[in-house]
mmCIF file of C-alpha atoms in Angstrom:
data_model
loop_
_atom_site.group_PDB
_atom_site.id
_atom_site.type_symbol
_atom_site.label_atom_id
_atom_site.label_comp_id
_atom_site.label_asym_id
_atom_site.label_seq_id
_atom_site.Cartn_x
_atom_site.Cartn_y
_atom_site.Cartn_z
ATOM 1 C CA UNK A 105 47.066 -26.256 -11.197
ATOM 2 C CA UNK A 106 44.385 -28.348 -9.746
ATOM 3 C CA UNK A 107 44.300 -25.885 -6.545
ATOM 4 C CA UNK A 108 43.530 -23.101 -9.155
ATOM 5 C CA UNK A 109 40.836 -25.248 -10.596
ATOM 6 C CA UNK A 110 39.413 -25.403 -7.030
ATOM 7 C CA UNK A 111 39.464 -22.289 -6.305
ATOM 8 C CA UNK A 112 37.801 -20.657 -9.448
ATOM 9 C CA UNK A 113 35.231 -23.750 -9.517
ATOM 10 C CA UNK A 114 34.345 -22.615 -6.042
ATOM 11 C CA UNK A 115 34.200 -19.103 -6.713
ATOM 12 C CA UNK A 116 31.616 -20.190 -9.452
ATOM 13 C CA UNK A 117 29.538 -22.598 -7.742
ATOM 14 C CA UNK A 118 29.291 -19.151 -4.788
ATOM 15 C CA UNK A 119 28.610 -16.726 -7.327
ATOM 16 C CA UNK A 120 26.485 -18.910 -8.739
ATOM 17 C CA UNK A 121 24.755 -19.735 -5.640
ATOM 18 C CA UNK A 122 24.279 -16.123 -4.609
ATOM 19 C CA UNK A 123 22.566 -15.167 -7.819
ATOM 20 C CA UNK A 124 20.049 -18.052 -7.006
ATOM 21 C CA UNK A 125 19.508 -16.370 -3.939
ATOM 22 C CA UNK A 126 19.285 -13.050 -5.120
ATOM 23 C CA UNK A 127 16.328 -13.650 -7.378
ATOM 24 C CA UNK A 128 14.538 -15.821 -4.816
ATOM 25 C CA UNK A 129 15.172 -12.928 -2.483
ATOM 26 C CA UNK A 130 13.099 -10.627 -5.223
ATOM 27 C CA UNK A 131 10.461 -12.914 -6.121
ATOM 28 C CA UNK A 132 10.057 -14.045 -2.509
ATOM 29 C CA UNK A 133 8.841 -10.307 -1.217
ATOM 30 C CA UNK A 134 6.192 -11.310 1.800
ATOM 31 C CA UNK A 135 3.119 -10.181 -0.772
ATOM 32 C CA UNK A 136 3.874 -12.398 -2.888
ATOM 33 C CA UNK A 137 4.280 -15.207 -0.787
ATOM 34 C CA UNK A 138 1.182 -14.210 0.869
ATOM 35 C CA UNK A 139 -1.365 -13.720 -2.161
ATOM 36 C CA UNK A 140 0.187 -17.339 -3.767
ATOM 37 C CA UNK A 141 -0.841 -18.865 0.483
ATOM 38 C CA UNK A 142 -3.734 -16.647 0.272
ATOM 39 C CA UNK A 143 -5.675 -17.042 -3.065
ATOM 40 C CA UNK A 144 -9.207 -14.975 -1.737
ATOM 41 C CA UNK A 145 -7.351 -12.201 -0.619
ATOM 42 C CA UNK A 146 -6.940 -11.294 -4.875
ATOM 43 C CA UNK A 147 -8.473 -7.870 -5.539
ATOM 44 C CA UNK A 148 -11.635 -8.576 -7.577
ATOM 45 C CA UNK A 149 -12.493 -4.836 -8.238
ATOM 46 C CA UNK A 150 -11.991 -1.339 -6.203
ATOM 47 C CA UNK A 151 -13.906 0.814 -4.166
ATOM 48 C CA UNK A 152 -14.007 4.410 -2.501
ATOM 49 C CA UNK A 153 -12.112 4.565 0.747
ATOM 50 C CA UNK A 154 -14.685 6.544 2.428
ATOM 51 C CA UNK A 155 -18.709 6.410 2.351
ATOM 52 C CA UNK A 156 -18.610 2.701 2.115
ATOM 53 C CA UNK A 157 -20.020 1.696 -0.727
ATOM 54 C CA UNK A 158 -20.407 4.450 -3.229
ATOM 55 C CA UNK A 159 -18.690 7.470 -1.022
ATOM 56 C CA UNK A 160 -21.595 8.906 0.399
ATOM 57 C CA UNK A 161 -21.368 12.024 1.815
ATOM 58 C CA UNK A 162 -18.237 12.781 0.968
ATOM 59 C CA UNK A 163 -16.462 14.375 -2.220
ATOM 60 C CA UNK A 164 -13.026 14.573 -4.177
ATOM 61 C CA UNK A 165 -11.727 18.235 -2.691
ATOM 62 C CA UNK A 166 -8.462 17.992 -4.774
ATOM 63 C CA UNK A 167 -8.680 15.566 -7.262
ATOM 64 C CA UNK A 168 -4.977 13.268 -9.086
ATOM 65 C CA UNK A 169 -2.951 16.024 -10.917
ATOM 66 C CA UNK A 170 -4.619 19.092 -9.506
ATOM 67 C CA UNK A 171 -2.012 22.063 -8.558
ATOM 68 C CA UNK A 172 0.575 18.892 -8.947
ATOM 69 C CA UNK A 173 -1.360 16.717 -6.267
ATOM 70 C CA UNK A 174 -0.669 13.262 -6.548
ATOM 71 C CA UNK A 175 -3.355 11.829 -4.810
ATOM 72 C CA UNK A 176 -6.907 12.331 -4.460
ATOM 73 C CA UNK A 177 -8.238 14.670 -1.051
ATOM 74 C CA UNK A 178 -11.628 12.727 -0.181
ATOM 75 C CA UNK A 179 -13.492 15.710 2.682
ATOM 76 C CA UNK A 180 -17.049 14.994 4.500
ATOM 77 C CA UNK A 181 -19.471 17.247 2.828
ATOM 78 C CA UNK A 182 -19.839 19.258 6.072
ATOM 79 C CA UNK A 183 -16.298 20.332 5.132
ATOM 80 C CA UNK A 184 -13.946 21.204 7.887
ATOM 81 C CA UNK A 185 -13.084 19.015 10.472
ATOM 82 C CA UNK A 186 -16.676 17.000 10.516
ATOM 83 C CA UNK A 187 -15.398 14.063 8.996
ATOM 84 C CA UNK A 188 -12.515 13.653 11.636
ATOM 85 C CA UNK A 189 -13.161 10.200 13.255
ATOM 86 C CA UNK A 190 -14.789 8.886 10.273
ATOM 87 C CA UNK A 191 -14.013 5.375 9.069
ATOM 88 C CA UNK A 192 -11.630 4.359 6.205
ATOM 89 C CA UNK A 193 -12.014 1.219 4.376
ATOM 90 C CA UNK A 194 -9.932 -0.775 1.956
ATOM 91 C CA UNK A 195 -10.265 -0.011 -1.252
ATOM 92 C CA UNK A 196 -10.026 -3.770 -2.494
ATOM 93 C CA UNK A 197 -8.958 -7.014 -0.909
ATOM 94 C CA UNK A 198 -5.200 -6.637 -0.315
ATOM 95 C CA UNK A 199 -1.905 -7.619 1.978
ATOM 96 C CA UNK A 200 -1.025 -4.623 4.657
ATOM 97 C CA UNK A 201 2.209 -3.715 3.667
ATOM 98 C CA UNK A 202 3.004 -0.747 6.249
ATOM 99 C CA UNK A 203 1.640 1.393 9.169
ATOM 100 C CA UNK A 204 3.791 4.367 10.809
ATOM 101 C CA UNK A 205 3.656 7.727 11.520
ATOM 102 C CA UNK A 206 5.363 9.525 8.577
ATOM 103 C CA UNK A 207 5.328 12.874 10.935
ATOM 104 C CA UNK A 208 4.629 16.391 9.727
ATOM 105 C CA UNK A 209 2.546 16.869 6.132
ATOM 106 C CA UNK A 210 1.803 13.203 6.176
ATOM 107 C CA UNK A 211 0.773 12.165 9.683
ATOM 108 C CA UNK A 212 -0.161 8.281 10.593
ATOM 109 C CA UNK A 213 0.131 6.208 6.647
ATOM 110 C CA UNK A 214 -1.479 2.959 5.869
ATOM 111 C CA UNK A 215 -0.066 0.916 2.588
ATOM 112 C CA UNK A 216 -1.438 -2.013 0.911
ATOM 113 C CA UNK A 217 -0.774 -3.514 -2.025
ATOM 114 C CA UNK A 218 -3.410 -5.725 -4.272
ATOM 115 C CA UNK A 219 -2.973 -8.485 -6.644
ATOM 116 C CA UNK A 220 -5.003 -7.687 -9.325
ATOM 117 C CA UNK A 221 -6.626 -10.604 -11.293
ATOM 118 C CA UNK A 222 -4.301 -10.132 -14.403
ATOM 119 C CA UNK A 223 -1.414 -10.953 -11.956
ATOM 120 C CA UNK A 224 -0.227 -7.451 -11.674
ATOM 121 C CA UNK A 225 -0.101 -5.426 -8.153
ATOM 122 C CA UNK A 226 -0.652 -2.332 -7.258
ATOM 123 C CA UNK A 227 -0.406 -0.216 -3.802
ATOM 124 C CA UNK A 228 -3.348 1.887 -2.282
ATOM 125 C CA UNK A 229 -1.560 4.445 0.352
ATOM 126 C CA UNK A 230 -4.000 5.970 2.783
ATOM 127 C CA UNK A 231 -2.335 9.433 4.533
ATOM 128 C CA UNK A 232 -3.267 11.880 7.452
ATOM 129 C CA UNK A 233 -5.507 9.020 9.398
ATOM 130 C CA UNK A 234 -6.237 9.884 13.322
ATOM 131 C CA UNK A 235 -6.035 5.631 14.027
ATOM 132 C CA UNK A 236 -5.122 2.756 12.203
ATOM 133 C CA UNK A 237 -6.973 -0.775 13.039
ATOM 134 C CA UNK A 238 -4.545 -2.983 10.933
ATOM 135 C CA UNK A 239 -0.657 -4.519 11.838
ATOM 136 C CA UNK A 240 1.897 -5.225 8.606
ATOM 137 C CA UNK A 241 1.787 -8.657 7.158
ATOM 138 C CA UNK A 242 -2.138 -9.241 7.600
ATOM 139 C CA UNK A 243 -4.628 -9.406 5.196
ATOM 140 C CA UNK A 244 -7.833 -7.180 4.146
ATOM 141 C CA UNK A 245 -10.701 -7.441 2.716
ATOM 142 C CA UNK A 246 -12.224 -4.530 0.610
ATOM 143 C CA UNK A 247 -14.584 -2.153 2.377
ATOM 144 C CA UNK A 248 -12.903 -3.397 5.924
ATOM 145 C CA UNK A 249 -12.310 -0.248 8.280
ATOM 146 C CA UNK A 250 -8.132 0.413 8.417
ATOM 147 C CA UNK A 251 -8.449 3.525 10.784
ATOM 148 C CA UNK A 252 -10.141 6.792 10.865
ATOM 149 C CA UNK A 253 -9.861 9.846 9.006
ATOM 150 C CA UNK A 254 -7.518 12.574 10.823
ATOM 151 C CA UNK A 255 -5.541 15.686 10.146
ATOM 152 C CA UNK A 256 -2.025 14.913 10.050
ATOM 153 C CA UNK A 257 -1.796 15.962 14.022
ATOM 154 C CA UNK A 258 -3.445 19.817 13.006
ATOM 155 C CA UNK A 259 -1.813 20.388 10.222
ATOM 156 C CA UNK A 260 -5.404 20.203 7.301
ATOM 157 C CA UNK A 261 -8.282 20.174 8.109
ATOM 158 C CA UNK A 262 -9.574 16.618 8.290
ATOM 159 C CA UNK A 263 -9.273 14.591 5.445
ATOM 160 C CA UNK A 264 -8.193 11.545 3.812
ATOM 161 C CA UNK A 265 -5.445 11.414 1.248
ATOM 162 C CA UNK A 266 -5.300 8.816 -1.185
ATOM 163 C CA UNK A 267 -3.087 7.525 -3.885
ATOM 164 C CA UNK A 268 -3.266 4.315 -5.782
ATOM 165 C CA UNK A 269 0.567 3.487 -7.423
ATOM 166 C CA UNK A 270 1.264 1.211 -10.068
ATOM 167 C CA UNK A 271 4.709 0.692 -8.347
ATOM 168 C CA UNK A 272 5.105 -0.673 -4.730
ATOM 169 C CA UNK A 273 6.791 1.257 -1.724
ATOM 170 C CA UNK A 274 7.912 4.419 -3.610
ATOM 171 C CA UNK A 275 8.503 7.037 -1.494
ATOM 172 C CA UNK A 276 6.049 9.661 0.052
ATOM 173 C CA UNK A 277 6.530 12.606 -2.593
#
């Protein structure tokens, strides 16, 4: 009897355990942790990726739900490939997430999320960039450079693709 009691006492105090673990694991994501080290990295407000500050010189080519687009397509006003090479800032103050290549349609990806001031976060994804000047796990400040504009290795014409998510690290769609 008493090495049953044992034995389902210590399968409690592991399950138990486990769970504890489990939701530190969740609330314990490196963002977090790093906005609650990092208090000035907070997003206070948002800005255009391109044009730094007010997007000059460029425009909104395919604009958030246009022929089912889920992002926004910000193109130099010279159209083409003119804007290839141009700069690409951070849209607020935020915590680099990821940089890869997320080959053909997508090309080289920047993600960062933001802590908004209500406590609530949200992820900025910048697609079809030529270079990236940021590494995962750093911070950034809004209107720093993160790369350049590019054209997913020849596949557009140069552009950057945007899309601001309410939920962190979906997938590219």
């Amino acid at each position: 009897m008493k090495k049953t009691v044992f034995t389902i006492f210590s399968v409690l105090c592991v399950a138990i355990v486990l769970g504890c673990l489990a939701d530190h694991n969740r609330q314990s994501e490196p963002y977090k942790i790093f906005f609650s080290l990092h208090q000035g990295f907070i997003a206070e407000g948002f800005d255009f990726p391109v044009g730094s500050p007010n997007a000059k010189g460029y425009y909104n080519a395919q604009k958030f739900g246009k022929n089912n687009h889920l992002g926004d397509d910000w193109n130099g006003d010279g159209g083409g490939n003119t804007d290839l090479g141009d700069d690409v800032f951070s849209v607020a103050n935020g915590y680099v997430s990821e940089v890869y290549d997320a080959g053909t349609g997508w090309g080289n990806v920047v993600r960062i999320i933001h802590q908004t001031s209500e406590n609530t976060y949200v992820e900025s994804l910048y697609a079809h960039l030529e270079s990236m000047n940021v590494r995962i796990g750093e911070g950034i400040r809004k209107r720093a450079k993160l790369g350049t504009i590019g054209n997913a290795g020849g596949i557009y014409w140069a552009h950057l693709h945007l899309e601001i998510r309410n939920e962190i690290g979906l997938e590219l769609g």
